């Protein structure tokens, strides 16, 4: 099961129901999410965070949930203070979806292997 959370188009969470729950297709593992593109958020220190959607993933056999984010722009993510000191700069592309039209996105989440998605411990 995949749950998502995001802010509104203005980067705010106040009174915005940006939560969704999706069950993946049992045969293919695919899911669909129809939503708006979230806005940039202002962090507590005044820096601007790139827009993203948070993914919370649980499944039978997993002892704890996996948390990741889907960002929309590779250049923005490289400037995010959260990633400045990490040694995984070459893996940031696992957080960027594929798109041809900037309206529809394909975000593949890989649990292991060479393309393993970055997961966070918040």
Coordinates of C-alpha atoms in Angstrom, one line a residue:
X1 CA 0.0 0.0 0.0
X2 CA 1.2 3.5 -0.8
X3 CA 0.1 6.6 1.0
X4 CA 1.1 10.1 -0.2
X5 CA 1.3 13.5 1.5
X6 CA 1.9 16.9 -0.1
X7 CA 1.3 20.5 0.4
X8 CA -1.0 22.7 -1.8
X9 CA 0.0 24.7 -4.8
X10 CA 1.2 27.5 -2.5
X11 CA 3.5 25.3 -0.4
X12 CA 1.1 25.3 2.6
X13 CA -0.4 22.5 4.6
X14 CA -3.0 24.5 6.5
X15 CA -6.4 23.0 5.9
X16 CA -5.2 21.2 2.8
X17 CA -6.2 17.5 2.5
X18 CA -3.1 16.5 0.5
X19 CA -3.3 12.9 1.7
X20 CA -4.1 9.9 -0.4
X21 CA -4.0 6.1 -0.1
X22 CA -3.3 3.8 -3.1
X23 CA -3.2 0.0 -3.3
X24 CA -0.9 -1.2 -6.0
X25 CA -2.0 -3.7 -8.7
X26 CA -1.2 -7.1 -7.3
X27 CA 0.2 -8.4 -10.6
X28 CA 2.2 -5.5 -11.9
X29 CA 2.9 -3.4 -8.7
X30 CA 1.6 -0.3 -10.6
X31 CA -0.4 2.5 -9.0
X32 CA -2.0 5.8 -10.1
X33 CA -2.3 9.1 -8.4
X34 CA -4.1 12.1 -9.7
X35 CA -3.3 15.3 -7.9
X36 CA -2.0 18.8 -8.3
X37 CA 1.7 19.8 -8.4
X38 CA 2.6 21.0 -4.9
X39 CA 4.3 24.4 -4.4
X40 CA 7.7 25.1 -2.9
X41 CA 7.8 25.2 0.9
X42 CA 9.6 27.7 3.0
X43 CA 11.7 25.8 5.7
X44 CA 12.0 27.0 9.3
X45 CA 15.4 28.5 8.5
X46 CA 13.9 30.5 5.6
X47 CA 15.4 28.4 2.8
X48 CA 13.1 27.2 0.0
X49 CA 12.4 23.5 -0.4
X50 CA 11.7 22.1 -3.8
X51 CA 8.2 20.8 -4.4
X52 CA 7.7 17.1 -3.7
X53 CA 5.2 14.5 -2.9
X54 CA 6.0 12.2 0.1
X55 CA 5.5 8.5 -0.4
X56 CA 4.9 6.1 2.6
X57 CA 5.1 2.5 1.6
X58 CA 4.0 -0.6 3.6
X59 CA 3.6 -4.2 2.6
X60 CA 3.2 -7.6 4.2
X61 CA 6.6 -8.9 5.3
X62 CA 8.0 -5.4 5.9
X63 CA 8.9 -4.6 9.5
X64 CA 8.6 -0.9 9.1
X65 CA 7.4 1.6 6.4
X66 CA 9.6 3.0 3.7
X67 CA 9.5 6.7 3.2
X68 CA 10.6 8.5 0.0
X69 CA 9.9 11.6 -1.9
X70 CA 9.2 12.4 -5.6
X71 CA 10.7 15.7 -6.7
X72 CA 9.8 17.4 -9.9
X73 CA 13.0 19.1 -11.0
X74 CA 16.5 17.6 -10.8
X75 CA 18.1 21.1 -10.7
X76 CA 16.0 22.1 -7.7
X77 CA 16.7 19.0 -5.8
X78 CA 20.5 19.5 -6.1
X79 CA 20.1 22.9 -4.4
X80 CA 18.0 21.5 -1.5
X81 CA 19.9 21.9 1.8
X82 CA 18.8 18.4 2.8
X83 CA 21.0 16.8 0.1
X84 CA 24.0 19.1 0.2
X85 CA 26.1 17.0 2.5
X86 CA 25.1 13.5 1.4
X87 CA 27.3 11.2 -0.4
X88 CA 24.5 10.0 -2.7
X89 CA 24.5 12.8 -5.2
X90 CA 24.6 10.3 -8.1
X91 CA 21.5 8.5 -6.8
X92 CA 19.3 11.7 -6.5
X93 CA 17.9 10.7 -9.9
X94 CA 16.0 7.9 -8.2
X95 CA 13.8 10.7 -6.7
X96 CA 12.9 12.3 -10.1
X97 CA 10.0 10.9 -12.2
X98 CA 10.0 10.4 -15.9
X99 CA 7.8 12.8 -17.9
X100 CA 7.3 13.8 -21.5
X101 CA 4.8 16.6 -21.0
X102 CA 5.4 18.0 -17.5
X103 CA 1.8 17.0 -16.6
X104 CA 2.0 13.2 -16.4
X105 CA 4.7 11.6 -14.5
X106 CA 6.0 8.0 -14.0
X107 CA 7.7 7.5 -10.7
X108 CA 9.2 4.0 -10.3
X109 CA 10.0 3.0 -6.7
X110 CA 12.7 0.3 -6.6
X111 CA 13.1 -1.5 -3.2
X112 CA 16.6 -2.9 -4.0
X113 CA 19.2 -3.3 -6.7
X114 CA 21.2 -0.8 -8.7
X115 CA 18.2 1.5 -9.2
X116 CA 17.1 1.4 -5.5
X117 CA 15.2 4.5 -4.6
X118 CA 16.5 6.7 -1.8
X119 CA 14.5 6.1 1.4
X120 CA 14.5 8.5 4.3
X121 CA 14.4 7.9 8.1
X122 CA 12.3 10.8 9.5

